[in-house]
Amino acid sequence: MTLPPHDHRESLGLDDELNRRIVRGSAWIGLGMGVGQLVALGSMLVLVRLLDPASFGIVAVGVALLAVVAQVQESGLGAAVVQGRHRDPRTAAASAFVFATVAGFAFAGLVVALAPIYTTLIRLPEATPYVQALAAVVAIRGLAVVPGALLERELDFRSRTKAELSGFVVQALVAVSCAAAGLGAWSLVGGQIAGTAAQGALMWAFAPYWPAPREASIPVLREMLRYGRHVSGANVLVIVNNSMDNVVVGRFLGAAPLGAYSVALRLASLPNVVIGSIVGRIMFSVYARVQHDVAAVRAGYVQNLQRTVLLALPVTVALGIGAEPIVLGLLGARWEEVIGPLRILALFGLIRLVVGPSGELFKGIGRPHLALLSAVLHFCVVLPALLVLVPRFGTSGAAFALVLAVATVAAVMMPLTLRAIELRPVELVRALARPAACGAIVAVALAVVVPLTNGLPPVVSMLVVVLVGGGAFLVAAAALARAVLRPIVAGLRGAPDPARVDIVPSA
């Protein structure tokens, strides 16, 4: 089937109000992530001095179980509320609320009943009462699914971030206070429950309206569950995909290589985790809002990808080219084994920058089965690749397996993405040319400078890489990417964008 033609001169920018909400929502999400990480780090530094390692290990097994249970329990209903699977949002919210609440308490009871079996299987039977107590988190999360989704639907990330940050702070205060009182591992459990409850309560306080259970509808719920099962399935598979390489590396290579590999993967994933997560989280709500307007969806997708490539590609390039000075300067000579896999995983991060945003797009336009297909495809490629490459090539083999998997996913999913939004490949290439050129300039600068740092102290070498890379990016962005940066600045100021960016540059 031939795609209908569209205007090649189409403006890439969304309307000024929506762009402002995207930029400010992203800023709030970024603030929440940054402050949340600082709070978590600060509390951890205090708790490690008050608790023994066994306390953290006991609670960690419960938290790991809850991460999987949460995806199955929620059944993608929160995403269905945001995406708008029914024309009456109040009926949809009420239906989701009733189901999520009942499912929350049901799964909490299931966790309590199965905790002894789970802890016996992992050979930590002493963790049973702690896992059972953490079941309260499952019930509380069920109550908070809908108000959180309603805030996202309204693009009110300011209120949602306030609720999430309050949860982090309450969790830290309760955990530290209980640890100081000598409650041991129970302090971590108490912090988890208190933080989740505080966050949920504020979600309800900030919600635009409270759903009425009497308005719930079984047919509407069925429709939402049909959508949500794909979202939930994809989320579960993502958890599995994100854990599989660690399991295989640990099984074949042992603890020390696993430690080096996990650090390399964390560094390589940093641009995607920080920038991709901040931008991608709000774009799902935006796509859902404009899902019936293909031109607006296309504009939002390309604009989102431009910003992601502009901001994340230079960091990814720096991690690959400057792996040695960055690792030695940041982590020290003991972590030299991180360098090899990091260089390879930088390529994984680069490909993921481009294909990653497709998942939120598919969910937003009502095609979550494609996001599930992406996760299934990744699983089918990465598992055999890991089993073949890790025994032969060690941690570098694991890195190659991830590159192979994400490249395969990109080869299949990118054509589906472009077809869904009626965008020709050449148009996408033109739109990304200038942001990508900024990353290329950083790459050239570092390729020249990094060899010259040999013989310098590690910290000095790392600082040279950061300064040269950062300077090259600023110069390149000022010269080539002002059109991408302009709407971001305008959105932060609340002013209308004085000039829109065209997908195809003017002749």
Short mmCIF file of C-alpha atoms in Angstrom, two decimals:
data_model
loop_
_atom_site.label_atom_id
_atom_site.label_comp_id
_atom_site.label_asym_id
_atom_site.label_seq_id
_atom_site.Cartn_x
_atom_site.Cartn_y
_atom_site.Cartn_z
CA MET A 1 0.00 0.00 0.00
CA THR A 2 1.36 3.39 -1.00
CA LEU A 3 1.54 6.02 1.69
CA PRO A 4 -0.47 9.17 1.02
CA PRO A 5 1.73 12.12 0.14
CA HIS A 6 2.22 14.87 2.66
CA ASP A 7 3.64 18.34 2.54
CA HIS A 8 7.44 18.22 2.44
CA ARG A 9 7.50 21.78 3.74
CA GLU A 10 5.56 20.84 6.85
CA SER A 11 6.67 22.60 10.03
CA LEU A 12 8.30 20.30 12.50
CA GLY A 13 7.36 22.30 15.58
CA LEU A 14 4.23 21.51 17.56
CA ASP A 15 2.02 24.39 18.64
CA ASP A 16 3.69 26.74 21.11
CA GLU A 17 1.58 25.76 24.12
CA LEU A 18 2.17 22.04 23.65
CA ASN A 19 5.90 22.59 23.08
CA ARG A 20 6.04 24.68 26.25
CA ARG A 21 4.38 21.88 28.21
CA ILE A 22 6.74 19.29 26.73
CA VAL A 23 9.83 21.32 27.63
CA ARG A 24 8.64 22.22 31.11
CA GLY A 25 7.37 18.71 31.75
CA SER A 26 10.77 17.35 30.72
CA ALA A 27 12.43 19.86 33.03
CA TRP A 28 10.29 18.71 35.95
CA ILE A 29 11.02 15.06 35.17
CA GLY A 30 14.73 15.82 34.99
CA LEU A 31 14.58 17.70 38.27
CA GLY A 32 12.73 14.83 39.87
CA MET A 33 15.24 12.27 38.64
CA GLY A 34 18.21 14.37 39.74
CA VAL A 35 16.91 15.24 43.20
CA GLY A 36 15.56 11.74 43.67
CA GLN A 37 18.95 10.23 42.92
CA LEU A 38 20.64 12.65 45.32
CA VAL A 39 18.16 11.79 48.09
CA ALA A 40 18.63 8.07 47.43
CA LEU A 41 22.41 8.40 47.41
CA GLY A 42 22.46 10.47 50.59
CA SER A 43 20.20 8.08 52.48
CA MET A 44 22.21 5.09 51.27
CA LEU A 45 25.45 6.63 52.54
CA VAL A 46 23.83 7.03 55.95
CA LEU A 47 22.16 3.62 55.98
CA VAL A 48 25.32 1.69 55.08
CA ARG A 49 26.79 2.99 58.32
CA LEU A 50 23.76 1.95 60.36
CA LEU A 51 22.91 -1.41 58.79
CA ASP A 52 24.86 -4.51 57.86
CA PRO A 53 25.06 -5.79 54.26
CA ALA A 54 22.73 -8.70 55.06
CA SER A 55 19.89 -6.25 55.74
CA PHE A 56 20.22 -4.77 52.26
CA GLY A 57 20.40 -8.22 50.67
CA ILE A 58 17.30 -9.48 52.47
CA VAL A 59 15.18 -6.52 51.39
CA ALA A 60 16.65 -6.52 47.85
CA VAL A 61 15.14 -9.94 47.11
CA GLY A 62 11.72 -8.58 48.04
CA VAL A 63 12.11 -5.42 45.97
CA ALA A 64 13.19 -7.50 42.95
CA LEU A 65 10.03 -9.60 43.25
CA LEU A 66 7.85 -6.49 43.54
CA ALA A 67 9.34 -5.05 40.31
CA VAL A 68 7.98 -7.99 38.31
CA VAL A 69 4.70 -8.20 40.23
CA ALA A 70 4.04 -4.49 39.62
CA GLN A 71 4.09 -4.94 35.84
CA VAL A 72 1.71 -7.91 35.89
CA GLN A 73 -0.53 -6.35 38.53
CA GLU A 74 -1.02 -3.03 36.77
CA SER A 75 -1.81 -4.79 33.45
CA GLY A 76 -0.95 -1.66 31.50
CA LEU A 77 -4.11 0.08 32.69
CA GLY A 78 -2.27 3.25 33.65
CA ALA A 79 -0.94 3.49 30.09
CA ALA A 80 -4.44 2.78 28.75
CA VAL A 81 -5.84 5.70 30.78
CA VAL A 82 -3.14 8.02 29.42
CA GLN A 83 -3.55 6.78 25.86
CA GLY A 84 -7.34 7.19 25.99
CA ARG A 85 -8.72 3.82 25.01
CA HIS A 86 -12.30 5.06 25.46
CA ARG A 87 -13.95 8.29 24.43
CA ASP A 88 -15.32 8.83 27.94
CA PRO A 89 -12.20 9.34 30.10
CA ARG A 90 -14.15 9.30 33.37
CA THR A 91 -15.60 5.87 32.60
CA ALA A 92 -12.14 4.63 31.65
CA ALA A 93 -10.61 6.04 34.84
CA ALA A 94 -13.34 4.54 37.02
CA SER A 95 -13.01 1.12 35.36
CA ALA A 96 -9.24 1.16 35.73
CA PHE A 97 -9.47 2.28 39.36
CA VAL A 98 -11.79 -0.56 40.37
CA PHE A 99 -9.67 -3.18 38.62
CA ALA A 100 -6.30 -1.81 39.82
CA THR A 101 -7.53 -1.62 43.42
CA VAL A 102 -8.91 -5.16 43.46
CA ALA A 103 -5.86 -6.50 41.63
CA GLY A 104 -3.55 -4.68 44.05
CA PHE A 105 -5.02 -6.34 47.12
CA ALA A 106 -5.26 -9.70 45.32
CA PHE A 107 -1.59 -9.64 44.31
CA ALA A 108 -0.61 -8.48 47.78
CA GLY A 109 -2.31 -11.56 49.19
CA LEU A 110 -0.56 -13.69 46.58
CA VAL A 111 2.84 -12.29 47.59
CA VAL A 112 2.12 -13.07 51.25
CA ALA A 113 1.07 -16.64 50.40
CA LEU A 114 3.93 -17.42 48.01
CA ALA A 115 6.74 -15.61 49.87
CA PRO A 116 7.88 -18.77 51.73
CA ILE A 117 8.21 -20.66 48.44
CA TYR A 118 10.04 -17.78 46.75
CA THR A 119 12.54 -17.30 49.56
CA THR A 120 13.15 -21.04 49.80
CA LEU A 121 13.91 -21.24 46.07
CA ILE A 122 16.51 -18.47 46.35
CA ARG A 123 17.86 -20.02 49.56
CA LEU A 124 17.05 -17.06 51.79
CA PRO A 125 14.21 -18.32 53.99
CA GLU A 126 15.02 -15.67 56.60
CA ALA A 127 13.73 -13.06 54.13
CA THR A 128 10.15 -14.43 54.25
CA PRO A 129 8.60 -12.01 56.78
CA TYR A 130 10.21 -9.02 55.08
CA VAL A 131 8.88 -10.03 51.66
CA GLN A 132 5.43 -10.57 53.16
CA ALA A 133 5.49 -7.13 54.76
CA LEU A 134 6.49 -5.54 51.44
CA ALA A 135 3.24 -6.89 49.99
CA ALA A 136 1.68 -3.72 51.42
CA VAL A 137 3.55 -1.81 48.71
CA VAL A 138 1.71 -3.82 46.06
CA ALA A 139 -1.69 -2.88 47.49
CA ILE A 140 -0.79 0.81 47.83
CA ARG A 141 0.52 0.95 44.26
CA GLY A 142 -2.79 -0.45 43.04
CA LEU A 143 -4.62 2.46 44.65
CA ALA A 144 -2.28 5.01 43.06
CA VAL A 145 -2.28 3.77 39.45
CA VAL A 146 -5.17 5.89 38.21
CA PRO A 147 -4.41 9.27 39.82
CA GLY A 148 -0.84 9.04 38.54
CA ALA A 149 -2.10 8.22 35.05
CA LEU A 150 -4.56 11.13 35.13
CA LEU A 151 -1.73 13.53 35.93
CA GLU A 152 0.27 12.21 32.99
CA ARG A 153 -2.75 12.45 30.71
CA GLU A 154 -3.04 16.13 31.61
CA LEU A 155 0.75 16.57 31.13
CA ASP A 156 0.89 17.75 34.75
CA PHE A 157 4.37 16.44 35.42
CA ARG A 158 4.96 19.21 37.91
CA SER A 159 2.44 17.73 40.34
CA ARG A 160 3.51 14.17 39.61
CA THR A 161 7.16 15.02 40.23
CA LYS A 162 6.27 16.70 43.52
CA ALA A 163 4.47 13.54 44.62
CA GLU A 164 7.35 11.28 43.59
CA LEU A 165 9.97 13.47 45.26
CA SER A 166 7.91 13.56 48.44
CA GLY A 167 7.84 9.78 48.37
CA PHE A 168 11.63 9.63 48.06
CA VAL A 169 12.08 12.04 50.97
CA VAL A 170 9.60 10.23 53.23
CA GLN A 171 11.19 6.88 52.40
CA ALA A 172 14.65 8.20 53.27
CA LEU A 173 13.53 9.86 56.52
CA VAL A 174 11.61 6.80 57.76
CA ALA A 175 14.36 4.36 56.81
CA VAL A 176 17.14 6.39 58.45
CA SER A 177 15.07 7.07 61.58
CA CYS A 178 14.17 3.40 61.99
CA ALA A 179 17.74 2.30 61.32
CA ALA A 180 19.01 4.71 63.95
CA ALA A 181 16.49 3.18 66.36
CA GLY A 182 18.03 -0.24 65.77
CA LEU A 183 15.26 -1.84 63.67
CA GLY A 184 17.69 -3.37 61.17
CA ALA A 185 16.25 -4.59 57.85
CA TRP A 186 12.76 -3.56 59.00
CA SER A 187 13.85 0.05 58.60
CA LEU A 188 14.24 -0.49 54.84
CA VAL A 189 10.85 -2.19 54.67
CA GLY A 190 9.24 0.63 56.64
CA GLY A 191 10.84 3.22 54.38
CA GLN A 192 9.52 1.49 51.25
CA ILE A 193 5.97 1.32 52.59
CA ALA A 194 5.93 4.87 53.97
CA GLY A 195 7.42 6.37 50.79
CA THR A 196 4.95 4.54 48.56
CA ALA A 197 2.03 5.62 50.75
CA ALA A 198 3.13 9.28 50.78
CA GLN A 199 3.55 9.31 47.01
CA GLY A 200 0.15 7.68 46.45
CA ALA A 201 -1.62 10.09 48.81
CA LEU A 202 -0.18 13.11 47.00
CA MET A 203 -1.10 11.62 43.62
CA TRP A 204 -4.71 11.61 44.83
CA ALA A 205 -4.40 15.13 46.23
CA PHE A 206 -3.08 16.48 42.90
CA ALA A 207 -5.34 14.41 40.61
CA PRO A 208 -7.59 16.54 38.35
CA TYR A 209 -10.62 14.56 39.56
CA TRP A 210 -11.43 11.45 41.56
CA PRO A 211 -12.92 8.56 39.56
CA ALA A 212 -16.34 7.32 40.77
CA PRO A 213 -16.42 3.48 41.05
CA ARG A 214 -20.14 3.47 40.13
CA GLU A 215 -19.16 4.70 36.63
CA ALA A 216 -17.00 1.63 35.99
CA SER A 217 -17.85 -0.41 32.91
CA ILE A 218 -16.86 -4.00 32.18
CA PRO A 219 -16.87 -3.54 28.36
CA VAL A 220 -14.62 -0.48 28.72
CA LEU A 221 -12.33 -2.40 31.07
CA ARG A 222 -12.05 -5.24 28.56
CA GLU A 223 -11.06 -2.80 25.85
CA MET A 224 -8.43 -1.24 28.11
CA LEU A 225 -7.06 -4.63 29.11
CA ARG A 226 -6.66 -5.61 25.47
CA TYR A 227 -4.42 -2.57 25.08
CA GLY A 228 -2.76 -2.94 28.45
CA ARG A 229 -1.75 -6.57 28.09
CA HIS A 230 0.71 -5.61 25.34
CA VAL A 231 2.16 -2.78 27.45
CA SER A 232 2.44 -5.01 30.51
CA GLY A 233 3.96 -7.87 28.50
CA ALA A 234 6.51 -5.54 26.94
CA ASN A 235 7.44 -4.11 30.35
CA VAL A 236 7.97 -7.59 31.82
CA LEU A 237 10.13 -8.58 28.85
CA VAL A 238 12.15 -5.38 29.19
CA ILE A 239 12.91 -6.35 32.79
CA VAL A 240 13.97 -9.82 31.60
CA ASN A 241 16.04 -8.39 28.74
CA ASN A 242 17.78 -5.97 31.10
CA SER A 243 18.71 -8.80 33.48
CA MET A 244 19.61 -11.59 31.08
CA ASP A 245 23.10 -10.42 30.17
CA ASN A 246 24.05 -10.06 33.85
CA VAL A 247 22.81 -13.59 34.56
CA VAL A 248 24.77 -15.12 31.66
CA VAL A 249 27.96 -13.17 32.41
CA GLY A 250 27.75 -14.10 36.09
CA ARG A 251 27.09 -17.75 35.25
CA PHE A 252 30.02 -18.17 32.83
CA LEU A 253 32.58 -15.62 34.02
CA GLY A 254 32.03 -15.06 37.74
CA ALA A 255 31.52 -12.10 40.04
CA ALA A 256 34.52 -9.91 39.15
CA PRO A 257 33.95 -9.82 35.35
CA LEU A 258 30.24 -9.31 36.02
CA GLY A 259 31.06 -6.29 38.17
CA ALA A 260 33.20 -4.76 35.42
CA TYR A 261 30.59 -5.49 32.76
CA SER A 262 27.72 -4.06 34.80
CA VAL A 263 29.65 -0.83 35.37
CA ALA A 264 30.44 -0.58 31.64
CA LEU A 265 26.77 -1.09 30.77
CA ARG A 266 25.67 1.48 33.33
CA LEU A 267 28.06 4.07 31.89
CA ALA A 268 27.08 3.30 28.28
CA SER A 269 23.37 3.47 29.12
CA LEU A 270 23.69 6.79 30.92
CA PRO A 271 22.70 9.02 27.95
CA ASN A 272 19.66 6.86 27.23
CA VAL A 273 18.64 6.47 30.86
CA VAL A 274 18.91 10.17 31.65
CA ILE A 275 18.06 12.05 28.45
CA GLY A 276 15.99 9.33 26.77
CA SER A 277 13.92 8.66 29.88
CA ILE A 278 13.29 12.33 30.58
CA VAL A 279 12.13 13.12 27.07
CA GLY A 280 10.48 9.77 26.34
CA ARG A 281 8.33 9.72 29.44
CA ILE A 282 6.45 12.88 28.54
CA MET A 283 6.25 12.04 24.81
CA PHE A 284 3.97 9.07 25.47
CA SER A 285 1.39 11.45 26.90
CA VAL A 286 1.92 13.86 24.00
CA TYR A 287 1.47 11.15 21.36
CA ALA A 288 -1.69 9.98 23.11
CA ARG A 289 -3.05 13.53 23.08
CA VAL A 290 -2.50 14.04 19.32
CA GLN A 291 -2.77 10.39 18.21
CA HIS A 292 -5.48 11.06 15.61
CA ASP A 293 -3.43 13.80 13.93
CA VAL A 294 -0.70 12.02 11.97
CA ALA A 295 1.05 15.28 11.12
CA ALA A 296 1.26 16.29 14.78
CA VAL A 297 2.50 12.83 15.81
CA ARG A 298 5.11 12.96 13.06
CA ALA A 299 6.21 16.42 14.11
CA GLY A 300 6.47 15.43 17.76
CA TYR A 301 8.43 12.27 16.98
CA VAL A 302 11.00 14.01 14.78
CA GLN A 303 11.38 16.93 17.19
CA ASN A 304 11.85 14.49 20.09
CA LEU A 305 14.44 12.51 18.14
CA GLN A 306 16.30 15.68 17.16
CA ARG A 307 16.59 16.75 20.79
CA THR A 308 17.62 13.27 21.93
CA VAL A 309 20.33 12.95 19.27
CA LEU A 310 21.60 16.47 19.88
CA LEU A 311 21.97 16.04 23.64
CA ALA A 312 22.80 12.34 24.00
CA LEU A 313 24.90 11.48 20.96
CA PRO A 314 27.94 13.59 21.99
CA VAL A 315 28.00 11.88 25.40
CA THR A 316 27.73 8.44 23.79
CA VAL A 317 30.55 9.29 21.38
CA ALA A 318 32.72 10.56 24.22
CA LEU A 319 32.20 7.35 26.21
CA GLY A 320 33.28 5.25 23.24
CA ILE A 321 36.30 7.24 22.06
CA GLY A 322 37.39 8.41 25.49
CA ALA A 323 36.68 5.13 27.31
CA GLU A 324 40.21 4.68 28.64
CA PRO A 325 40.80 8.15 30.14
CA ILE A 326 37.21 8.30 31.44
CA VAL A 327 37.35 4.90 33.16
CA LEU A 328 40.85 5.33 34.60
CA GLY A 329 40.18 8.89 35.73
CA LEU A 330 36.72 8.24 37.13
CA LEU A 331 37.05 4.73 38.55
CA GLY A 332 40.76 4.06 38.87
CA ALA A 333 43.14 1.42 37.52
CA ARG A 334 41.32 -1.41 39.35
CA TRP A 335 38.48 -1.03 36.86
CA GLU A 336 40.57 -1.30 33.71
CA GLU A 337 38.46 -4.27 32.53
CA VAL A 338 35.57 -1.84 32.02
CA ILE A 339 37.32 -0.16 29.06
CA GLY A 340 36.91 -2.94 26.45
CA PRO A 341 33.18 -3.60 26.84
CA LEU A 342 32.48 0.13 27.26
CA ARG A 343 33.89 0.87 23.81
CA ILE A 344 31.58 -1.73 22.27
CA LEU A 345 28.57 -0.79 24.38
CA ALA A 346 28.90 2.82 23.19
CA LEU A 347 27.74 1.51 19.79
CA PHE A 348 24.84 -0.21 21.53
CA GLY A 349 23.92 3.11 23.13
CA LEU A 350 24.18 4.94 19.81
CA ILE A 351 21.74 2.60 18.03
CA ARG A 352 19.43 2.61 21.02
CA LEU A 353 19.24 6.41 20.86
CA VAL A 354 17.50 6.15 17.51
CA VAL A 355 15.28 3.10 18.00
CA GLY A 356 14.38 3.66 21.66
CA PRO A 357 11.79 6.45 21.15
CA SER A 358 9.68 4.15 18.95
CA GLY A 359 8.35 2.31 22.01
CA GLU A 360 6.62 5.37 23.46
CA LEU A 361 5.34 6.28 19.99
CA PHE A 362 3.71 2.87 19.48
CA LYS A 363 2.06 3.03 22.89
CA GLY A 364 0.83 6.57 22.33
CA ILE A 365 -0.79 5.94 18.94
CA GLY A 366 -2.55 2.80 20.12
CA ARG A 367 -0.23 0.14 18.69
CA PRO A 368 1.36 -1.33 21.84
CA HIS A 369 1.69 -4.74 20.19
CA LEU A 370 4.59 -3.29 18.20
CA ALA A 371 6.40 -2.35 21.43
CA LEU A 372 5.83 -5.94 22.60
CA LEU A 373 7.16 -7.23 19.27
CA SER A 374 10.31 -5.16 19.79
CA ALA A 375 10.88 -6.68 23.24
CA VAL A 376 10.24 -10.23 21.96
CA LEU A 377 12.62 -9.73 19.04
CA HIS A 378 15.34 -8.42 21.37
CA PHE A 379 14.89 -11.46 23.63
CA CYS A 380 15.03 -13.94 20.73
CA VAL A 381 18.31 -12.45 19.45
CA VAL A 382 20.15 -11.57 22.63
CA LEU A 383 19.74 -14.86 24.52
CA PRO A 384 21.39 -17.18 21.97
CA ALA A 385 23.96 -14.49 21.18
CA LEU A 386 24.92 -14.26 24.85
CA LEU A 387 25.15 -18.04 25.22
CA VAL A 388 27.46 -18.27 22.19
CA LEU A 389 29.62 -15.16 22.60
CA VAL A 390 30.15 -14.85 26.36
CA PRO A 391 31.99 -18.20 26.84
CA ARG A 392 34.27 -17.37 23.89
CA PHE A 393 34.88 -13.64 24.21
CA GLY A 394 34.02 -12.81 27.81
CA THR A 395 32.51 -9.43 28.65
CA SER A 396 33.28 -8.12 25.16
CA GLY A 397 31.16 -10.98 23.83
CA ALA A 398 28.27 -9.86 26.02
CA ALA A 399 28.64 -6.33 24.67
CA PHE A 400 28.63 -7.62 21.08
CA ALA A 401 25.47 -9.63 21.85
CA LEU A 402 23.67 -6.45 22.95
CA VAL A 403 24.83 -4.59 19.83
CA LEU A 404 23.59 -7.43 17.62
CA ALA A 405 20.22 -7.49 19.38
CA VAL A 406 19.58 -3.74 19.26
CA ALA A 407 20.73 -3.56 15.62
CA THR A 408 18.28 -6.31 14.69
CA VAL A 409 15.48 -4.53 16.53
CA ALA A 410 16.34 -1.28 14.75
CA ALA A 411 16.34 -2.95 11.33
CA VAL A 412 12.82 -4.28 11.92
CA MET A 413 11.21 -1.53 13.98
CA MET A 414 12.44 1.64 12.28
CA PRO A 415 10.64 0.91 8.99
CA LEU A 416 7.46 0.20 11.00
CA THR A 417 7.93 3.46 12.88
CA LEU A 418 8.38 5.56 9.76
CA ARG A 419 5.43 3.89 8.07
CA ALA A 420 3.19 4.52 11.10
CA ILE A 421 3.86 8.26 10.99
CA GLU A 422 4.10 8.50 7.18
CA LEU A 423 7.66 9.78 7.21
CA ARG A 424 10.15 8.98 4.48
CA PRO A 425 13.65 7.86 5.52
CA VAL A 426 15.28 10.68 3.59
CA GLU A 427 13.22 13.23 5.54
CA LEU A 428 14.32 11.74 8.84
CA VAL A 429 17.94 11.78 7.72
CA ARG A 430 17.68 15.45 6.76
CA ALA A 431 16.02 16.32 10.06
CA LEU A 432 18.76 14.58 12.07
CA ALA A 433 21.68 15.74 9.95
CA ARG A 434 22.56 18.84 11.97
CA PRO A 435 22.09 17.31 15.47
CA ALA A 436 24.11 14.27 14.35
CA ALA A 437 26.80 16.53 12.90
CA CYS A 438 27.32 17.98 16.39
CA GLY A 439 28.09 14.49 17.66
CA ALA A 440 30.39 13.88 14.70
CA ILE A 441 32.35 17.05 15.46
CA VAL A 442 32.79 15.91 19.07
CA ALA A 443 33.99 12.54 17.77
CA VAL A 444 36.60 14.12 15.50
CA ALA A 445 37.85 16.42 18.26
CA LEU A 446 38.22 13.54 20.72
CA ALA A 447 39.81 11.24 18.14
CA VAL A 448 42.57 13.86 17.77
CA VAL A 449 42.94 14.73 21.46
CA VAL A 450 42.62 11.36 23.25
CA PRO A 451 45.89 9.89 21.88
CA LEU A 452 47.67 13.04 23.05
CA THR A 453 46.60 12.39 26.66
CA ASN A 454 48.75 9.25 26.91
CA GLY A 455 51.22 9.68 29.72
CA LEU A 456 49.14 12.27 31.58
CA PRO A 457 47.72 11.46 35.03
CA PRO A 458 44.35 9.67 34.65
CA VAL A 459 42.29 12.45 36.22
CA VAL A 460 43.96 15.06 34.01
CA SER A 461 43.33 12.93 30.91
CA MET A 462 39.67 12.62 31.84
CA LEU A 463 39.33 16.37 32.38
CA VAL A 464 40.91 17.03 28.98
CA VAL A 465 38.35 14.71 27.35
CA VAL A 466 35.48 16.41 29.15
CA LEU A 467 36.65 19.95 28.38
CA VAL A 468 37.50 19.29 24.73
CA GLY A 469 34.35 17.28 24.13
CA GLY A 470 32.17 19.83 25.89
CA GLY A 471 33.78 22.74 24.10
CA ALA A 472 33.42 21.07 20.71
CA PHE A 473 29.76 20.39 21.42
CA LEU A 474 29.01 23.97 22.44
CA VAL A 475 30.67 25.36 19.33
CA ALA A 476 28.94 22.84 17.06
CA ALA A 477 25.52 23.34 18.65
CA ALA A 478 25.80 27.12 18.37
CA ALA A 479 26.75 26.85 14.71
CA LEU A 480 24.50 24.01 13.55
CA ALA A 481 21.69 23.33 15.99
CA ARG A 482 20.25 26.70 17.01
CA ALA A 483 16.97 25.77 15.33
CA VAL A 484 16.68 22.69 17.58
CA LEU A 485 17.66 24.59 20.72
CA ARG A 486 15.43 27.61 20.04
CA PRO A 487 12.07 25.94 20.85
CA ILE A 488 13.58 24.42 24.00
CA VAL A 489 14.61 27.87 25.24
CA ALA A 490 11.28 29.34 24.17
CA GLY A 491 9.44 26.60 26.04
CA LEU A 492 11.39 27.23 29.23
CA ARG A 493 10.70 30.96 28.98
CA GLY A 494 7.06 30.42 28.12
CA ALA A 495 7.47 32.54 24.98
CA PRO A 496 6.24 31.54 21.52
CA ASP A 497 8.82 29.96 19.26
CA PRO A 498 9.96 32.75 16.93
CA ALA A 499 10.81 30.34 14.14
CA ARG A 500 9.79 26.79 13.38
CA VAL A 501 12.13 24.10 12.06
CA ASP A 502 11.33 22.50 8.73
CA ILE A 503 11.77 18.77 8.18
CA VAL A 504 13.31 19.55 4.82
CA PRO A 505 15.57 22.63 4.95
CA SER A 506 14.82 25.51 2.69
CA ALA A 507 16.59 25.57 -0.65
#
